[in-house]
Tab-separated table of C-alpha atoms in Angstrom:
chain	number	residue	atom	x	y	z
A	6	MET	CA	-39.744	18.858	-18.113
A	7	HIS	CA	-39.267	20.676	-14.862
A	8	ASP	CA	-40.783	18.672	-12.027
A	9	VAL	CA	-41.823	21.508	-9.736
A	10	GLN	CA	-44.432	20.463	-7.218
A	11	ALA	CA	-47.315	22.962	-6.904
A	12	ALA	CA	-45.394	25.190	-9.326
A	13	ALA	CA	-45.755	28.869	-8.602
A	14	PRO	CA	-46.620	31.249	-11.442
A	15	ARG	CA	-43.506	32.678	-13.094
A	16	GLY	CA	-44.313	36.155	-11.811
A	17	ALA	CA	-45.187	35.105	-8.251
A	18	PHE	CA	-43.594	36.950	-5.358
A	19	PHE	CA	-41.220	35.154	-3.002
A	20	THR	CA	-42.622	34.124	0.382
A	21	GLU	CA	-41.387	31.861	3.159
A	22	GLU	CA	-43.995	29.286	2.234
A	23	ASN	CA	-43.477	29.148	-1.540
A	24	SER	CA	-39.744	29.961	-1.732
A	25	ALA	CA	-38.561	26.826	-3.582
A	26	GLU	CA	-41.432	26.914	-6.059
A	27	VAL	CA	-40.809	30.560	-6.925
A	28	VAL	CA	-37.080	29.993	-7.432
A	29	ASN	CA	-37.654	26.957	-9.629
A	30	ALA	CA	-40.316	28.732	-11.655
A	31	ARG	CA	-37.656	31.201	-12.860
A	32	MET	CA	-35.812	28.408	-14.690
A	33	GLY	CA	-35.761	28.847	-18.447
A	34	ALA	CA	-37.685	26.519	-20.735
A	35	SER	CA	-34.595	25.608	-22.770
A	36	VAL	CA	-32.527	24.332	-19.841
A	37	PRO	CA	-31.222	20.777	-20.533
A	38	PRO	CA	-33.603	18.277	-18.872
A	39	ARG	CA	-31.014	16.666	-16.607
A	40	LEU	CA	-29.711	20.025	-15.361
A	41	ALA	CA	-33.285	21.144	-14.733
A	42	GLU	CA	-34.013	17.944	-12.792
A	43	ILE	CA	-30.903	18.275	-10.620
A	44	MET	CA	-31.320	21.980	-9.874
A	45	THR	CA	-35.029	21.674	-9.167
A	46	CYS	CA	-34.349	18.938	-6.634
A	47	LEU	CA	-31.390	20.821	-5.114
A	48	VAL	CA	-33.427	23.980	-4.585
A	49	LYS	CA	-36.344	21.995	-3.142
A	50	HIS	CA	-34.187	20.188	-0.570
A	51	LEU	CA	-31.977	23.177	0.231
A	52	HIS	CA	-34.967	25.364	1.023
A	53	ALA	CA	-36.543	22.533	3.022
A	54	PHE	CA	-33.309	22.224	5.039
A	55	VAL	CA	-33.264	25.947	5.834
A	56	ARG	CA	-36.935	25.869	6.771
A	57	GLU	CA	-36.676	22.711	8.908
A	58	THR	CA	-33.624	23.905	10.855
A	59	LYS	CA	-34.897	27.497	11.102
A	60	LEU	CA	-31.390	28.590	10.126
A	61	SER	CA	-30.290	31.816	11.806
A	62	GLU	CA	-28.445	34.565	9.946
A	63	ASN	CA	-25.322	33.946	12.037
A	64	GLU	CA	-25.452	30.227	11.199
A	65	TRP	CA	-25.923	31.010	7.510
A	66	GLU	CA	-22.902	33.328	7.592
A	67	ALA	CA	-20.842	30.657	9.375
A	68	GLY	CA	-21.803	28.140	6.694
A	69	ILE	CA	-20.776	30.527	3.911
A	70	ALA	CA	-17.454	31.151	5.676
A	71	PHE	CA	-16.885	27.382	6.031
A	72	LEU	CA	-17.473	26.794	2.322
A	73	THR	CA	-15.300	29.767	1.386
A	74	GLN	CA	-12.410	28.485	3.513
A	75	THR	CA	-12.876	24.998	2.075
A	76	GLY	CA	-12.498	26.378	-1.446
A	77	GLN	CA	-9.438	28.411	-0.488
A	78	LEU	CA	-7.703	25.224	0.697
A	79	CYS	CA	-8.094	23.513	-2.682
A	80	THR	CA	-4.948	23.228	-4.791
A	81	GLN	CA	-3.679	20.883	-7.487
A	82	GLU	CA	-2.383	18.620	-4.723
A	83	ARG	CA	-5.282	18.959	-2.276
A	84	GLN	CA	-9.048	18.830	-2.871
A	85	GLU	CA	-10.765	19.785	0.365
A	86	PHE	CA	-14.230	19.672	-1.208
A	87	ILE	CA	-13.771	16.019	-2.181
A	88	LEU	CA	-12.596	15.372	1.377
A	89	LEU	CA	-15.783	17.051	2.593
A	90	SER	CA	-17.855	14.862	0.271
A	91	ASP	CA	-15.992	11.782	1.518
A	92	THR	CA	-16.530	12.502	5.198
A	93	LEU	CA	-20.219	13.282	4.717
A	94	GLY	CA	-20.713	9.911	3.012
A	95	VAL	CA	-21.677	11.503	-0.309
A	96	SER	CA	-18.737	10.039	-2.244
A	97	MET	CA	-19.649	6.526	-1.139
A	98	LEU	CA	-23.315	7.048	-1.986
A	99	VAL	CA	-22.468	8.257	-5.495
A	100	ASP	CA	-20.110	5.286	-5.867
A	101	ALA	CA	-22.800	2.839	-4.711
A	102	ILE	CA	-25.439	4.226	-7.086
A	103	ASN	CA	-23.097	4.147	-10.069
A	104	ASN	CA	-21.493	0.771	-9.368
A	105	ARG	CA	-24.358	-1.585	-8.651
A	106	ARG	CA	-23.277	-5.165	-9.168
A	107	PRO	CA	-25.063	-8.499	-9.559
A	108	GLU	CA	-25.137	-10.762	-6.533
A	109	GLY	CA	-21.818	-12.496	-5.969
A	110	ALA	CA	-19.674	-9.865	-7.668
A	111	THR	CA	-17.024	-8.081	-5.618
A	112	GLU	CA	-18.263	-4.751	-4.325
A	113	ASN	CA	-16.825	-1.392	-5.303
A	114	THR	CA	-15.591	1.285	-2.930
A	115	VAL	CA	-14.083	4.755	-3.313
A	116	LEU	CA	-10.959	5.282	-5.418
A	117	GLY	CA	-9.301	7.604	-2.929
A	118	PRO	CA	-7.019	10.519	-3.798
A	119	PHE	CA	-3.719	8.646	-4.153
A	120	PHE	CA	-4.136	6.488	-7.265
A	121	VAL	CA	-1.430	7.022	-9.890
A	122	GLU	CA	-1.816	5.643	-13.406
A	123	ASP	CA	0.951	3.640	-15.110
A	124	ALA	CA	2.641	2.152	-12.058
A	125	PRO	CA	5.460	-0.225	-13.053
A	126	ILE	CA	4.405	-3.591	-14.442
A	127	ARG	CA	5.758	-6.330	-12.204
A	128	LYS	CA	5.917	-10.116	-12.321
A	129	ALA	CA	3.829	-12.385	-10.134
A	130	GLY	CA	5.304	-12.569	-6.659
A	131	ASP	CA	7.309	-9.343	-6.990
A	132	ARG	CA	7.701	-6.982	-4.072
A	133	ILE	CA	6.050	-3.556	-4.257
A	134	SER	CA	7.387	-2.228	-0.938
A	135	LEU	CA	10.666	-0.485	-1.732
A	136	ASP	CA	11.580	1.332	1.487
A	137	GLY	CA	12.323	-1.723	3.613
A	138	LYS	CA	9.797	-0.721	6.259
A	139	GLY	CA	6.795	-2.544	7.652
A	140	GLU	CA	5.714	-6.147	8.059
A	141	ASP	CA	5.874	-8.097	4.786
A	142	CYS	CA	2.629	-9.616	3.548
A	143	LEU	CA	1.999	-12.003	0.650
A	144	TYR	CA	-1.152	-11.056	-1.246
A	145	GLU	CA	-2.553	-13.754	-3.498
A	146	GLY	CA	-5.776	-15.010	-4.959
A	147	ARG	CA	-7.668	-15.272	-8.217
A	148	VAL	CA	-9.749	-13.065	-10.492
A	149	LEU	CA	-12.881	-14.913	-11.589
A	150	ASP	CA	-16.128	-14.307	-13.427
A	151	LEU	CA	-19.554	-14.818	-11.879
A	152	ASP	CA	-19.509	-18.497	-12.865
A	153	GLY	CA	-16.160	-19.135	-11.197
A	154	ASN	CA	-14.143	-19.199	-14.419
A	155	PRO	CA	-10.672	-17.632	-14.320
A	156	VAL	CA	-10.138	-14.255	-15.960
A	157	GLU	CA	-6.794	-14.355	-17.736
A	158	ARG	CA	-4.717	-11.225	-18.345
A	159	ALA	CA	-6.776	-9.085	-15.988
A	160	ARG	CA	-4.798	-5.964	-15.146
A	161	ILE	CA	-4.507	-5.371	-11.394
A	162	ASP	CA	-3.205	-2.037	-10.099
A	163	VAL	CA	-2.390	-2.128	-6.378
A	164	TRP	CA	-1.287	0.582	-3.964
A	165	SER	CA	-1.136	1.204	-0.228
A	166	ASP	CA	0.329	3.450	2.431
A	167	ASN	CA	3.713	2.694	3.945
A	168	ALA	CA	4.433	1.539	7.483
A	169	GLU	CA	4.070	5.113	8.733
A	170	GLY	CA	0.667	5.689	7.141
A	171	PHE	CA	1.734	7.798	4.142
A	172	TYR	CA	1.512	7.202	0.398
A	173	ASP	CA	4.563	7.817	-1.765
A	174	VAL	CA	2.980	10.843	-3.473
A	175	GLN	CA	2.555	12.466	-0.060
A	176	GLN	CA	6.286	12.163	0.629
A	177	PRO	CA	8.063	12.421	-2.733
A	178	ASP	CA	11.305	13.471	-1.035
A	179	LEU	CA	11.193	10.734	1.607
A	180	GLN	CA	9.832	7.629	-0.132
A	181	PRO	CA	11.147	5.884	-3.253
A	182	LYS	CA	9.065	6.579	-6.353
A	183	TRP	CA	6.399	3.905	-6.832
A	184	ASN	CA	6.797	2.699	-3.253
A	185	ASN	CA	3.991	0.253	-2.417
A	186	ARG	CA	2.600	0.384	-5.958
A	187	GLY	CA	2.580	-1.997	-8.867
A	188	THR	CA	0.705	-3.385	-11.850
A	189	PHE	CA	0.189	-7.129	-12.275
A	190	PHE	CA	-1.540	-9.390	-14.785
A	191	THR	CA	-3.326	-12.610	-13.942
A	192	ASP	CA	-2.180	-15.932	-15.401
A	193	ALA	CA	-4.267	-18.496	-17.282
A	194	GLU	CA	-5.835	-19.624	-13.989
A	195	GLY	CA	-6.699	-16.065	-12.994
A	196	ARG	CA	-4.056	-16.081	-10.263
A	197	TYR	CA	-2.241	-13.032	-8.945
A	198	SER	CA	0.372	-12.637	-6.208
A	199	PHE	CA	2.642	-9.932	-4.886
A	200	VAL	CA	4.481	-8.994	-1.719
A	201	GLY	CA	3.620	-5.731	-0.002
A	202	ILE	CA	3.291	-4.794	3.626
A	203	LYS	CA	0.453	-5.209	6.050
A	204	PRO	CA	-1.008	-1.685	5.814
A	205	ILE	CA	-1.840	0.436	8.837
A	206	SER	CA	-4.650	2.824	9.739
A	207	TYR	CA	-3.999	6.457	8.941
A	208	PRO	CA	-5.776	9.800	9.323
A	209	ILE	CA	-7.069	11.783	6.382
A	210	PRO	CA	-5.677	15.351	6.214
A	211	ASP	CA	-7.390	17.001	9.188
A	212	ASP	CA	-5.604	20.352	9.386
A	213	GLY	CA	-8.294	22.163	7.392
A	214	THR	CA	-12.015	22.837	7.441
A	215	VAL	CA	-12.919	19.149	7.220
A	216	GLY	CA	-10.768	18.381	10.243
A	217	LYS	CA	-12.461	21.170	12.184
A	218	MET	CA	-15.858	19.778	11.209
A	219	LEU	CA	-14.930	16.258	12.330
A	220	LYS	CA	-13.665	17.547	15.662
A	221	ALA	CA	-16.838	19.598	16.194
A	222	LEU	CA	-18.923	16.500	15.475
A	223	GLY	CA	-16.912	14.283	17.838
A	224	ARG	CA	-15.589	12.161	14.969
A	225	HIS	CA	-12.075	10.850	14.386
A	226	PRO	CA	-10.230	11.273	11.043
A	227	TYR	CA	-8.969	7.695	10.654
A	228	ARG	CA	-9.344	5.178	7.864
A	229	PRO	CA	-8.920	1.490	8.697
A	230	ALA	CA	-5.894	-0.268	7.193
A	231	HIS	CA	-6.468	-1.334	3.587
A	232	MET	CA	-4.898	-2.315	0.270
A	233	HIS	CA	-6.221	-0.630	-2.877
A	234	TYR	CA	-7.069	-2.530	-6.064
A	235	MET	CA	-8.176	-1.467	-9.520
A	236	ILE	CA	-8.955	-4.422	-11.789
A	237	ARG	CA	-9.620	-4.098	-15.501
A	238	ALA	CA	-10.285	-6.877	-18.030
A	239	ASP	CA	-11.865	-7.013	-21.474
A	240	GLY	CA	-15.570	-7.743	-21.287
A	241	PHE	CA	-15.904	-6.859	-17.593
A	242	GLN	CA	-16.786	-3.815	-15.540
A	243	LYS	CA	-13.828	-2.020	-14.021
A	244	LEU	CA	-13.560	-2.819	-10.317
A	245	VAL	CA	-12.226	-0.206	-7.890
A	246	THR	CA	-12.057	-1.571	-4.380
A	247	HIS	CA	-10.021	-2.193	-1.208
A	248	THR	CA	-9.394	-5.153	1.006
A	249	PHE	CA	-9.503	-4.161	4.666
A	250	VAL	CA	-7.429	-5.686	7.440
A	251	GLY	CA	-9.717	-7.841	9.559
A	252	GLY	CA	-9.761	-6.806	13.204
A	253	ASP	CA	-8.795	-3.192	12.564
A	254	ALA	CA	-10.221	-0.946	15.286
A	255	ASN	CA	-11.631	1.520	12.728
A	256	LEU	CA	-13.578	-0.877	10.515
A	257	LYS	CA	-16.937	0.292	11.847
A	258	SER	CA	-15.996	3.971	12.033
A	259	ASP	CA	-14.132	4.588	8.764
A	260	THR	CA	-14.207	8.358	8.404
A	261	VAL	CA	-15.107	8.087	4.685
A	262	PHE	CA	-17.570	5.161	5.121
A	263	GLY	CA	-15.685	2.983	2.624
A	264	VAL	CA	-15.855	-0.359	4.455
A	265	LYS	CA	-18.177	-3.098	3.240
A	266	ARG	CA	-18.451	-6.377	5.099
A	267	SER	CA	-17.481	-8.447	2.050
A	268	LEU	CA	-14.230	-6.497	1.643
A	269	VAL	CA	-12.862	-7.314	5.102
A	270	ALA	CA	-10.043	-9.777	4.440
A	271	ALA	CA	-8.161	-12.218	6.610
A	272	PHE	CA	-4.518	-11.407	7.306
A	273	VAL	CA	-3.003	-14.626	8.592
A	274	PRO	CA	0.345	-14.843	10.422
A	275	VAL	CA	2.906	-17.009	8.622
A	276	ASP	CA	4.898	-19.290	10.919
A	277	SER	CA	7.543	-20.229	8.396
A	278	GLY	CA	7.896	-18.385	5.142
A	279	GLU	CA	9.385	-15.374	3.436
A	280	THR	CA	6.696	-13.005	4.734
A	281	LYS	CA	5.221	-12.387	8.167
A	282	TRP	CA	1.638	-12.272	6.881
A	283	ARG	CA	-0.485	-13.716	4.095
A	284	SER	CA	-3.799	-12.415	2.761
A	285	ASP	CA	-5.818	-14.475	0.276
A	286	TYR	CA	-8.668	-12.822	-1.599
A	287	ASP	CA	-10.551	-13.722	-4.783
A	288	PHE	CA	-12.091	-10.947	-6.887
A	289	ILE	CA	-15.298	-11.655	-8.805
A	290	LEU	CA	-15.870	-9.449	-11.855
A	291	ALA	CA	-19.229	-8.529	-13.343
A	292	PRO	CA	-19.626	-8.607	-17.136
A	293	ASN	CA	-20.081	-5.370	-19.029
A	294	ARG	CA	-23.550	-6.380	-20.196
A	295	ALA	CA	-24.683	-6.408	-16.546
A	296	ALA	CA	-24.028	-2.679	-16.141
A	297	SER	CA	-27.435	-1.177	-15.493
A	298	ASN	CA	-28.827	1.438	-13.164
A	299	GLY	CA	-31.705	-0.896	-12.467
A	300	MET	CA	-29.513	-3.809	-11.405
A	301	LYS	CA	-30.170	-5.446	-8.080
A	302	PRO	CA	-27.296	-4.395	-5.793
A	303	SER	CA	-24.944	-7.035	-4.479
A	304	ASN	CA	-25.792	-8.093	-0.936
A	305	GLY	CA	-22.097	-8.314	-0.185
A	306	ARG	CA	-21.955	-12.119	-0.109
A	307	SER	CA	-19.082	-13.540	-2.101
A	308	ARG	CA	-16.485	-16.258	-1.915
A	309	ASN	CA	-14.594	-14.123	0.597
A	310	SER	CA	-17.484	-13.288	2.940
A	311	ARG	CA	-17.141	-14.353	6.527
């Protein structure tokens, strides 16, 4: 059913006061319920926005031009509309709504645009950084269930930028293929380990409409340094998340709003060892049966919270 508040008669004329109701009343009776719900709400809020801001014709034209230019920038390699969604916080909100977890489970965050499926499978302790740049870091920890039991044979995909702030797919002619990427499997104790680099902060692409918007709003384009993880195991919800470098200057101003307190990890200097840094982090998976839109969201407290 169409949920149109104070629904206008189907033949009613459009006025400033009843604009949303008249538009929604034109919707056909056979429209799929979910589409009707979404479009009814969109029209209601869009008209309320125009009315509340008293949008001028010049401002409306500027908005149309902005959206047109955003679309023109989209290619197979670049999705400016997703970047717009990211920087307006919409991507993170959609992620939060669709990835509610029970208390204690590791929190989700956005996938990002640089994930590549089928990265090489590597052995525990292997190095994923292939270009010889950056400060080596040993990443290790365990994958556990909510009761603290190890999850064996969990698949862990990891990826990060290089020491200059670029992912391999951004520089296919400059970086080795699969640089700073790898796939690992946990052992019987749920342990994982690999050697990468301590990642650095980097700016999102800001040479387009999104960059102009950020500049106009007095915002910077930077993401705090982070390592990406995707963890999959039979019987558990897929986890897409990052660990963020503690102390990074951009933690509280991530341009895509991806930071959660529980995902800020310690990066500890190593006095004597094969790497300069070490970062320990345990991931807590939620069981598939817990997947529910009505689930109480995680409060961010986990074994890694500080």
